[in-house]
Amino acid sequence: MGPNETAAHEQTQDAMQECIEECLNCHAVCTITLQHCLASGGGEHTEVNLIGTLLDCAELCQTSANFMLRGSPYHVITCGACAELCRACEEACRAIAGDEQLAHCADVCAVCADSCDRMAALGEGDE
Amino acid sequence: MGPNETAAHEQTQDAMQECIEECLNCHAVCTITLQHCLASGGGEHTEVNLIGTLLDCAELCQTSANFMLRGSPYHVITCGACAELCRACEEACRAIAGDEQLAHCADVCAVCADSCDRMAALGEGDE
Amino acid sequence: MGPNETAAHEQTQDAMQECIEECLNCHAVCTITLQHCLASGGGEHTEVNLIGTLLDCAELCQTSANFMLRGSPYHVITCGACAELCRACEEACRAIAGDEQLAHCADVCAVCADSCDRMAALGEGDE
Amino acid sequence: MGPNETAAHEQTQDAMQECIEECLNCHAVCTITLQHCLASGGGEHTEVNLIGTLLDCAELCQTSANFMLRGSPYHVITCGACAELCRACEEACRAIAGDEQLAHCADVCAVCADSCDRMAALGEGDE
């Protein structure tokens, strides 16, 4: 590798490390938020779309982090899918106003979606 | 291996195959039941203890099945833990009367708990 | 729903049930094949690409099955991603000649990929 | 709650937060170590017992972290099982001398085992 390729490789490694951390964090925050919603005792907090999307987002973040931790070349596929789920979960959380935990979860999902989008875009250059 | 050992080995293989199937089935039924409860629109069906226990039981059944599929010697540990979760989930499902899906889930959990207990007991003889 | 819509809905339900079964089966076969490769004692059977792809395929099949079991509207995303991983895993298995377990795993992956592709295509019509 | 109970409750919360972090870290390090072993190109690094135990430990750490993130009362069961797997994985890693990544993984597993043991012991007092 020439100096430009080495720099590009290091940039990809840094981006992947950051994306792993965002996915693990988003997984944890979605799972904690799920528990918060269930404990809130009903109404829109236990509505099937919100709970289901929190479960979906948490699971795909975990899967996507695992692909990157294993150094899988297919992380491009899971990161692309994960970005979509994170945006869906951000939207589901923002749909309920006045809940700090949901607002925090939406912010974390938005950051993770951006990070996953960047990883997916970087990866497409490899193929 | 002498003939008695061979027969014992085959018996263990059959019991493990059956336990894998029970765990995969219990994982699927708990996950479908979770969706059923969330879609029921609130009340005791979305109570945090029921939803949480369904999630716990589904996840540990999946983990326990994966240990057995990998032929892990540590399946004794996960089967023992899984049996406890299945009994807790059976109890949580039976606590709500008059719901066919929950009654079915309780039955499946009970069968899986027995199967996991048998695997855990068989495995202890190996150590 | 009119009669045509009802028939279409039933067709989707049948296709989803079939796809859940294919994903669960593919997850199990990939995990058993992983164990088979590790137990084979080295060489091309423990090559990082093969083992890694078996792990990736098993994990995404499990995730995709879970999305469908939960009735998630986002199963279209995971089924699309899962179809790609199943084809990659089929290819990795076929690359090693003369191993019955790998040949079986490749066949199962191919069937699962087709089923996931059909689910992804059906789902796109809903959006 | 009186002041002593409040202090005990806060201590449990701190211990759980620490245990979640140890489990997530141990999951990540075991998964990275798995990739390291597979990439090392064979021999004792791809021996079925080592790879299998790394997979087992990673999966149970993830499951145990998820139970605690959901605030499940059954985390006592998964933490107890997880401690056993972490000790088995520590031993499998230490069995191969002269590999820095394996030595690091063994250290992380030992720390996680202690943390899980503490959580399991704290939990037993609740029941």
PDB file of N, CA and C in Angstrom, chain C residues 2 4-6 12 22-23 37 62 64 76 91 96 109 124:
ATOM      1  N   GLY C   2     -61.542  -7.269  -0.300  1.00  0.00           N
ATOM      2  CA  GLY C   2     -62.298  -8.059  -1.278  1.00  0.00           C
ATOM      3  C   GLY C   2     -61.676  -9.439  -1.408  1.00  0.00           C
ATOM      4  N   ASN C   4     -60.024 -10.910  -3.772  1.00  0.00           N
ATOM      5  CA  ASN C   4     -58.667 -10.938  -4.318  1.00  0.00           C
ATOM      6  C   ASN C   4     -57.632 -10.537  -3.266  1.00  0.00           C
ATOM      7  N   GLU C   5     -58.003  -9.494  -2.523  1.00  0.00           N
ATOM      8  CA  GLU C   5     -57.082  -9.055  -1.469  1.00  0.00           C
ATOM      9  C   GLU C   5     -56.904 -10.121  -0.391  1.00  0.00           C
ATOM     10  N   THR C   6     -58.002 -10.786  -0.037  1.00  0.00           N
ATOM     11  CA  THR C   6     -57.914 -11.845   0.967  1.00  0.00           C
ATOM     12  C   THR C   6     -56.989 -12.962   0.498  1.00  0.00           C
ATOM     13  N   THR C  12     -49.379 -14.248   1.123  1.00  0.00           N
ATOM     14  CA  THR C  12     -48.258 -13.618   1.830  1.00  0.00           C
ATOM     15  C   THR C  12     -47.986 -14.327   3.151  1.00  0.00           C
ATOM     16  N   GLU C  22     -37.519 -21.665   6.559  1.00  0.00           N
ATOM     17  CA  GLU C  22     -36.255 -21.762   5.813  1.00  0.00           C
ATOM     18  C   GLU C  22     -35.126 -21.048   6.560  1.00  0.00           C
ATOM     19  N   CYS C  23     -35.419 -19.882   7.126  1.00  0.00           N
ATOM     20  CA  CYS C  23     -34.389 -19.122   7.857  1.00  0.00           C
ATOM     21  C   CYS C  23     -33.943 -19.874   9.114  1.00  0.00           C
ATOM     22  N   CYS C  37     -16.880 -28.129  10.399  1.00  0.00           N
ATOM     23  CA  CYS C  37     -15.629 -27.600   9.831  1.00  0.00           C
ATOM     24  C   CYS C  37     -14.545 -27.493  10.906  1.00  0.00           C
ATOM     25  N   GLN C  62     -31.055 -15.921  11.711  1.00  0.00           N
ATOM     26  CA  GLN C  62     -31.729 -15.854  13.012  1.00  0.00           C
ATOM     27  C   GLN C  62     -32.428 -14.502  13.170  1.00  0.00           C
ATOM     28  N   SER C  64     -33.377 -12.421  10.831  1.00  0.00           N
ATOM     29  CA  SER C  64     -34.463 -12.281   9.860  1.00  0.00           C
ATOM     30  C   SER C  64     -35.685 -13.091  10.301  1.00  0.00           C
ATOM     31  N   VAL C  76     -38.844  -6.871   5.375  1.00  0.00           N
ATOM     32  CA  VAL C  76     -38.421  -6.698   3.971  1.00  0.00           C
ATOM     33  C   VAL C  76     -36.923  -6.369   3.915  1.00  0.00           C
ATOM     34  N   GLU C  91     -21.885 -19.935  -1.874  1.00  0.00           N
ATOM     35  CA  GLU C  91     -20.654 -19.893  -2.678  1.00  0.00           C
ATOM     36  C   GLU C  91     -19.444 -20.368  -1.868  1.00  0.00           C
ATOM     37  N   ILE C  96     -15.410 -25.615  -1.617  1.00  0.00           N
ATOM     38  CA  ILE C  96     -14.664 -26.780  -1.135  1.00  0.00           C
ATOM     39  C   ILE C  96     -15.354 -28.039  -1.648  1.00  0.00           C
ATOM     40  N   CYS C 109     -28.744 -23.122   1.896  1.00  0.00           N
ATOM     41  CA  CYS C 109     -28.555 -21.678   1.717  1.00  0.00           C
ATOM     42  C   CYS C 109     -29.243 -21.186   0.444  1.00  0.00           C
ATOM     43  N   GLU C 124     -42.036  -5.281  -0.814  1.00  0.00           N
ATOM     44  CA  GLU C 124     -41.885  -3.997  -1.498  1.00  0.00           C
ATOM     45  C   GLU C 124     -43.203  -3.504  -2.084  1.00  0.00           C
TER      46      GLU C 124
END
